[in-house]
CSV table of C-alpha atoms in Angstrom, one decimal:
chain,number,residue,atom,x,y,z
O,1,UNK,CA,19.9,10.7,-10.0
O,2,UNK,CA,18.2,12.9,-11.6
O,3,UNK,CA,14.8,15.1,-10.0
O,4,UNK,CA,11.5,16.4,-12.4
O,5,UNK,CA,8.5,17.6,-12.1
O,6,UNK,CA,6.8,17.4,-15.1
O,7,UNK,CA,5.9,14.5,-17.3
O,8,UNK,CA,7.0,15.6,-20.4
O,9,UNK,CA,10.3,15.7,-18.7
O,10,UNK,CA,9.6,12.9,-17.2
O,11,UNK,CA,9.3,11.9,-20.3
O,12,UNK,CA,12.0,13.3,-22.2
O,13,UNK,CA,14.5,11.5,-19.4
O,14,UNK,CA,12.8,7.2,-19.7
O,15,UNK,CA,13.0,7.8,-24.0
O,16,UNK,CA,13.9,5.2,-25.9
O,17,UNK,CA,13.8,2.8,-22.4
O,18,UNK,CA,12.6,-0.2,-22.2
O,19,UNK,CA,13.3,-2.3,-18.9
O,20,UNK,CA,12.3,0.6,-16.4
O,21,UNK,CA,11.6,-0.2,-13.2
O,22,UNK,CA,8.5,1.6,-11.5
O,23,UNK,CA,8.0,2.5,-7.4
O,24,UNK,CA,5.1,4.2,-6.6
O,25,UNK,CA,5.7,6.2,-3.0
O,26,UNK,CA,4.1,9.3,-1.2
O,27,UNK,CA,7.5,10.2,0.4
O,28,UNK,CA,8.6,10.1,4.1
O,29,UNK,CA,10.6,6.7,2.3
O,30,UNK,CA,11.7,4.8,5.7
O,31,UNK,CA,14.4,1.4,4.7
O,32,UNK,CA,10.7,-0.7,4.1
O,33,UNK,CA,10.7,2.3,0.8
O,34,UNK,CA,14.1,2.2,0.8
O,35,UNK,CA,13.7,-1.6,0.4
O,36,UNK,CA,10.7,-1.3,-3.0
O,37,UNK,CA,13.9,0.3,-4.4
O,38,UNK,CA,16.1,-2.5,-4.1
O,39,UNK,CA,13.5,-4.9,-5.4
O,40,UNK,CA,12.6,-2.7,-8.6
O,41,UNK,CA,16.3,-3.3,-9.4
O,42,UNK,CA,16.8,-7.2,-9.2
O,43,UNK,CA,13.4,-5.9,-12.1
O,44,UNK,CA,14.6,-3.8,-14.1
O,45,UNK,CA,16.8,-0.8,-14.9
O,46,UNK,CA,16.6,2.1,-14.5
O,47,UNK,CA,14.6,3.1,-11.3
O,48,UNK,CA,12.0,5.1,-11.3
O,49,UNK,CA,10.6,6.7,-8.2
O,50,UNK,CA,7.4,9.0,-8.0
O,51,UNK,CA,6.8,11.2,-4.6
O,52,UNK,CA,3.0,13.0,-5.1
O,53,UNK,CA,1.2,13.0,-1.9
O,54,UNK,CA,-2.5,12.0,-4.2
O,55,UNK,CA,-5.2,13.9,-2.6
O,56,UNK,CA,-7.9,11.8,-4.1
O,57,UNK,CA,-7.4,9.0,-2.1
O,58,UNK,CA,-7.3,11.5,1.0
O,59,UNK,CA,-11.0,11.3,2.8
O,60,UNK,CA,-12.4,14.6,4.2
O,61,UNK,CA,-11.2,13.1,8.1
O,62,UNK,CA,-8.6,12.2,6.8
O,63,UNK,CA,-4.1,13.2,7.3
O,64,UNK,CA,-3.7,14.8,4.0
O,65,UNK,CA,-2.6,17.9,5.4
O,66,UNK,CA,-0.6,17.0,8.4
O,67,UNK,CA,0.1,14.5,5.5
O,68,UNK,CA,5.0,14.2,6.3
O,69,UNK,CA,6.4,16.2,3.5
O,70,UNK,CA,10.6,15.6,3.7
O,71,UNK,CA,11.0,15.6,0.0
O,72,UNK,CA,15.2,16.7,0.7
O,73,UNK,CA,15.6,14.5,2.8
O,74,UNK,CA,13.8,11.6,0.7
O,75,UNK,CA,15.6,12.4,-2.6
O,76,UNK,CA,18.9,11.5,-0.9
O,77,UNK,CA,17.5,8.3,0.3
O,78,UNK,CA,16.5,7.7,-3.3
O,79,UNK,CA,20.0,8.7,-4.6
O,80,UNK,CA,21.8,6.7,-2.1
O,81,UNK,CA,19.8,3.5,-3.6
O,82,UNK,CA,20.8,4.3,-6.8
O,83,UNK,CA,17.6,6.0,-9.1
O,84,UNK,CA,17.7,7.0,-12.2
O,85,UNK,CA,15.0,9.6,-12.3
O,86,UNK,CA,12.2,10.7,-9.3
O,87,UNK,CA,9.2,12.1,-11.0
O,88,UNK,CA,8.0,14.9,-7.9
O,89,UNK,CA,5.3,16.7,-9.8
O,90,UNK,CA,2.9,19.2,-8.1
O,91,UNK,CA,-0.5,18.6,-8.0
O,92,UNK,CA,-0.8,21.0,-10.6
O,93,UNK,CA,1.5,19.3,-12.9
O,94,UNK,CA,-0.8,15.9,-12.2
O,95,UNK,CA,-4.3,16.9,-12.3
O,96,UNK,CA,-3.6,20.5,-14.5
O,97,UNK,CA,-8.1,20.2,-14.8
O,98,UNK,CA,-9.9,18.0,-12.7
O,99,UNK,CA,-10.2,14.6,-12.2
O,100,UNK,CA,-13.5,13.4,-13.8
O,101,UNK,CA,-12.3,10.2,-14.9
O,102,UNK,CA,-12.0,8.1,-12.4
O,103,UNK,CA,-11.4,4.4,-11.8
O,104,UNK,CA,-13.4,2.4,-9.9
O,105,UNK,CA,-12.6,-1.2,-8.7
O,106,UNK,CA,-15.3,-3.7,-8.5
O,107,UNK,CA,-18.0,-3.1,-5.5
O,108,UNK,CA,-17.0,-6.9,-4.3
O,109,UNK,CA,-12.9,-5.5,-3.5
O,110,UNK,CA,-12.9,-2.1,-3.3
O,111,UNK,CA,-16.1,-2.1,-1.1
O,112,UNK,CA,-15.0,-4.7,1.7
O,113,UNK,CA,-11.6,-4.0,4.2
O,114,UNK,CA,-10.0,-0.7,4.2
O,115,UNK,CA,-12.9,-0.1,1.0
O,116,UNK,CA,-15.6,0.0,3.9
O,117,UNK,CA,-13.6,2.2,6.1
O,118,UNK,CA,-12.2,5.1,3.6
O,119,UNK,CA,-14.5,5.4,0.9
O,120,UNK,CA,-13.6,6.4,-2.3
O,121,UNK,CA,-9.7,5.3,-1.1
O,122,UNK,CA,-9.3,3.1,-3.4
O,123,UNK,CA,-11.0,4.6,-6.3
O,124,UNK,CA,-8.3,7.4,-5.4
O,125,UNK,CA,-5.4,5.1,-5.6
O,126,UNK,CA,-6.4,3.1,-7.9
O,127,UNK,CA,-7.3,6.0,-10.7
O,128,UNK,CA,-3.6,7.6,-9.0
O,129,UNK,CA,-1.4,4.6,-10.4
O,130,UNK,CA,-2.9,4.7,-13.6
O,131,UNK,CA,-2.0,7.8,-13.8
O,132,UNK,CA,1.6,7.5,-13.0
O,133,UNK,CA,1.9,4.3,-14.8
O,134,UNK,CA,0.7,6.3,-18.2
O,135,UNK,CA,3.2,8.5,-17.0
O,136,UNK,CA,6.3,6.7,-17.0
O,137,UNK,CA,5.5,3.2,-18.5
O,138,UNK,CA,7.0,0.8,-16.6
O,139,UNK,CA,8.7,-2.5,-17.9
O,140,UNK,CA,7.1,-4.0,-14.0
O,141,UNK,CA,6.5,-2.0,-10.5
O,142,UNK,CA,6.7,-2.6,-7.6
O,143,UNK,CA,3.7,-2.7,-4.7
O,144,UNK,CA,4.0,-3.4,-0.8
O,145,UNK,CA,2.6,-6.4,1.0
O,146,UNK,CA,1.4,-4.7,4.0
O,147,UNK,CA,-1.1,-2.9,1.8
O,148,UNK,CA,-2.6,-6.4,0.9
O,149,UNK,CA,-6.3,-5.3,-0.9
O,150,UNK,CA,-4.3,-2.1,-2.6
O,151,UNK,CA,-1.6,-4.7,-4.2
O,152,UNK,CA,-4.4,-7.1,-5.4
O,153,UNK,CA,-7.0,-4.1,-6.8
O,154,UNK,CA,-4.3,-2.8,-8.7
O,155,UNK,CA,-2.8,-6.0,-9.9
O,156,UNK,CA,-6.2,-6.8,-11.3
O,157,UNK,CA,-6.4,-3.1,-12.5
O,158,UNK,CA,-3.4,-4.3,-14.4
O,159,UNK,CA,-4.3,-6.9,-16.1
O,160,UNK,CA,-8.2,-6.2,-16.6
O,161,UNK,CA,-6.7,-2.8,-18.4
O,162,UNK,CA,-3.9,-5.2,-20.3
O,163,UNK,CA,-1.8,-2.4,-18.9
O,164,UNK,CA,2.3,-3.6,-20.1
O,165,UNK,CA,3.5,-3.5,-17.2
O,166,UNK,CA,3.7,-6.0,-14.2
O,167,UNK,CA,3.2,-5.5,-10.9
O,168,UNK,CA,6.1,-7.0,-8.2
O,169,UNK,CA,5.1,-7.6,-4.9
O,170,UNK,CA,6.9,-7.5,-2.3
O,171,UNK,CA,6.9,-8.2,1.2
O,172,UNK,CA,6.2,-6.6,4.3
O,173,UNK,CA,9.7,-4.5,6.2
O,174,UNK,CA,8.8,-4.9,9.4
O,175,UNK,CA,10.8,-3.2,13.5
O,176,UNK,CA,12.8,-6.3,15.3
O,177,UNK,CA,9.6,-5.9,17.2
O,178,UNK,CA,7.2,-6.7,15.0
O,179,UNK,CA,5.6,-3.9,13.8
O,180,UNK,CA,5.8,-3.4,9.8
O,181,UNK,CA,7.3,0.1,9.2
O,182,UNK,CA,4.8,2.9,7.6
O,183,UNK,CA,5.3,6.7,7.0
O,184,UNK,CA,1.7,6.9,10.1
O,185,UNK,CA,4.9,5.5,12.6
O,186,UNK,CA,6.4,8.5,13.4
O,187,UNK,CA,2.5,9.7,14.9
O,188,UNK,CA,2.9,7.5,17.7
O,189,UNK,CA,3.6,8.4,21.1
O,190,UNK,CA,6.5,6.2,22.8
O,191,UNK,CA,4.2,4.2,24.2
O,192,UNK,CA,2.3,4.0,21.3
O,193,UNK,CA,5.6,2.7,19.9
O,194,UNK,CA,6.1,0.3,22.3
O,195,UNK,CA,2.2,-1.1,21.8
O,196,UNK,CA,2.0,-1.1,18.7
O,197,UNK,CA,3.3,-4.2,17.3
O,198,UNK,CA,0.6,-6.3,18.5
O,199,UNK,CA,-1.8,-5.7,15.4
O,200,UNK,CA,1.3,-8.5,14.9
O,201,UNK,CA,1.0,-10.5,17.1
O,202,UNK,CA,-2.8,-10.8,17.0
O,203,UNK,CA,-2.8,-11.5,14.0
O,204,UNK,CA,-0.3,-14.1,13.9
O,205,UNK,CA,-2.1,-15.4,17.0
O,206,UNK,CA,-5.4,-15.6,14.5
O,207,UNK,CA,-3.0,-17.5,11.8
O,208,UNK,CA,-1.5,-20.2,14.5
O,209,UNK,CA,-5.0,-21.0,15.0
O,210,UNK,CA,-6.4,-21.8,11.4
O,211,UNK,CA,-3.8,-23.3,11.4
O,212,UNK,CA,-4.1,-25.1,14.5
O,213,UNK,CA,-7.5,-26.5,12.7
O,214,UNK,CA,-9.6,-23.8,14.0
O,215,UNK,CA,-12.5,-23.5,11.7
O,216,UNK,CA,-14.5,-20.9,13.4
O,217,UNK,CA,-13.5,-18.7,11.7
O,218,UNK,CA,-16.5,-15.2,13.7
O,219,UNK,CA,-15.1,-16.5,17.0
O,220,UNK,CA,-11.8,-16.2,16.0
O,221,UNK,CA,-11.7,-13.0,14.5
O,222,UNK,CA,-14.7,-11.7,17.9
O,223,UNK,CA,-12.0,-12.9,19.9
O,224,UNK,CA,-8.6,-10.7,18.3
O,225,UNK,CA,-11.1,-7.9,18.1
O,226,UNK,CA,-12.4,-8.1,22.2
O,227,UNK,CA,-8.7,-8.4,22.5
O,228,UNK,CA,-7.2,-5.1,21.2
O,229,UNK,CA,-10.3,-3.4,22.5
O,230,UNK,CA,-8.9,-4.9,25.6
O,231,UNK,CA,-5.6,-3.0,25.3
O,232,UNK,CA,-7.3,0.7,24.6
O,233,UNK,CA,-7.0,-0.4,20.1
O,234,UNK,CA,-10.2,0.9,18.4
O,235,UNK,CA,-10.3,-2.0,15.6
O,236,UNK,CA,-12.4,-1.7,12.3
O,237,UNK,CA,-11.8,-5.1,11.1
O,238,UNK,CA,-9.7,-8.7,11.2
O,239,UNK,CA,-11.1,-10.9,8.7
O,240,UNK,CA,-9.3,-13.7,7.5
O,241,UNK,CA,-10.0,-13.7,4.0
O,242,UNK,CA,-8.3,-16.0,0.4
O,243,UNK,CA,-5.5,-14.9,-1.1
O,244,UNK,CA,-7.0,-14.8,-4.2
O,245,UNK,CA,-10.4,-12.9,-3.9
O,246,UNK,CA,-10.8,-11.6,0.0
O,247,UNK,CA,-13.9,-13.1,0.2
O,248,UNK,CA,-14.2,-15.5,2.5
O,249,UNK,CA,-13.7,-18.8,2.7
O,250,UNK,CA,-16.6,-21.4,3.3
O,251,UNK,CA,-16.4,-25.0,5.4
O,252,UNK,CA,-15.4,-27.3,2.5
O,253,UNK,CA,-12.4,-24.4,1.1
O,254,UNK,CA,-10.7,-24.3,4.6
O,255,UNK,CA,-11.3,-28.2,5.0
O,256,UNK,CA,-9.1,-28.6,1.2
O,257,UNK,CA,-6.3,-26.2,1.9
O,258,UNK,CA,-6.6,-22.9,0.4
O,259,UNK,CA,-4.4,-20.5,0.6
O,260,UNK,CA,-5.2,-17.7,3.5
O,261,UNK,CA,-4.7,-14.2,4.9
O,262,UNK,CA,-5.2,-12.8,7.7
O,263,UNK,CA,-5.6,-8.9,7.6
O,264,UNK,CA,-6.0,-6.5,10.4
O,265,UNK,CA,-7.2,-2.5,11.1
O,266,UNK,CA,-7.2,-0.4,14.3
O,267,UNK,CA,-6.5,2.8,15.5
O,268,UNK,CA,-3.9,2.9,18.1
O,269,UNK,CA,-4.6,6.9,19.6
O,270,UNK,CA,-5.0,8.5,17.0
O,271,UNK,CA,-2.8,6.8,14.7
O,272,UNK,CA,-4.5,3.8,12.1
O,273,UNK,CA,-2.6,1.4,11.5
O,274,UNK,CA,-3.1,-1.9,8.9
O,275,UNK,CA,-1.5,-5.2,8.7
O,276,UNK,CA,-1.2,-9.5,7.6
O,277,UNK,CA,-0.4,-12.0,7.5
O,278,UNK,CA,-0.7,-14.6,5.0
O,279,UNK,CA,-1.7,-18.1,6.6
């Protein structure tokens, strides 16, 4: 595996490649990330991964400075997965001048759910993703469904800008107890880690109620939030939305079997976890 740190060297390595498959990450890789590499391999060759902790998507109270950076062990894991190039640029390389041009998602998608509680987050995500796609110029790029709203925003961006990159969705990789794998799980104490699967259990209960015909979504969401609070979580939201655009479904859409997804974000101790489950 080749580790490159400059855009020029990256393009030299990939010149003439027409089927590149790309997986962007922020590092501190776990089995969920590695499953993305394996999925990428089924859609293209060679495989390119990136590791870049993107300052633009962190708010003033987020964990940019303490976000785990484990480049050496990450590189070893990627090499075992057969990754051809690891692109690991510095901030100076990717942002050699202030990034004044930015990509802002439409308000009706970018300012709800995660966007409501993390203002500016998706602008930071779409800006760095567009820049990375420009650097790598892949045929496909793989993003995980755990970040459901992010996946939708990136996919819409790629379509509206007519990018020559297909965005591939990867299923959420979970521990045996149901907890979605996340780099931030390392922040959980032992007791918090034992409690953490409750978030997915909450989503599963909401989904089961909807499948059983309960159409009072507001009551279901409120009850789910109350249940988490009773277990000492600090929930930001539990929401049932349409898969197509993450808007709330109306009664007619519920009656017609509109494909839905339930999403949640909640803080357990100092760690903020997100998850979702398609219904």
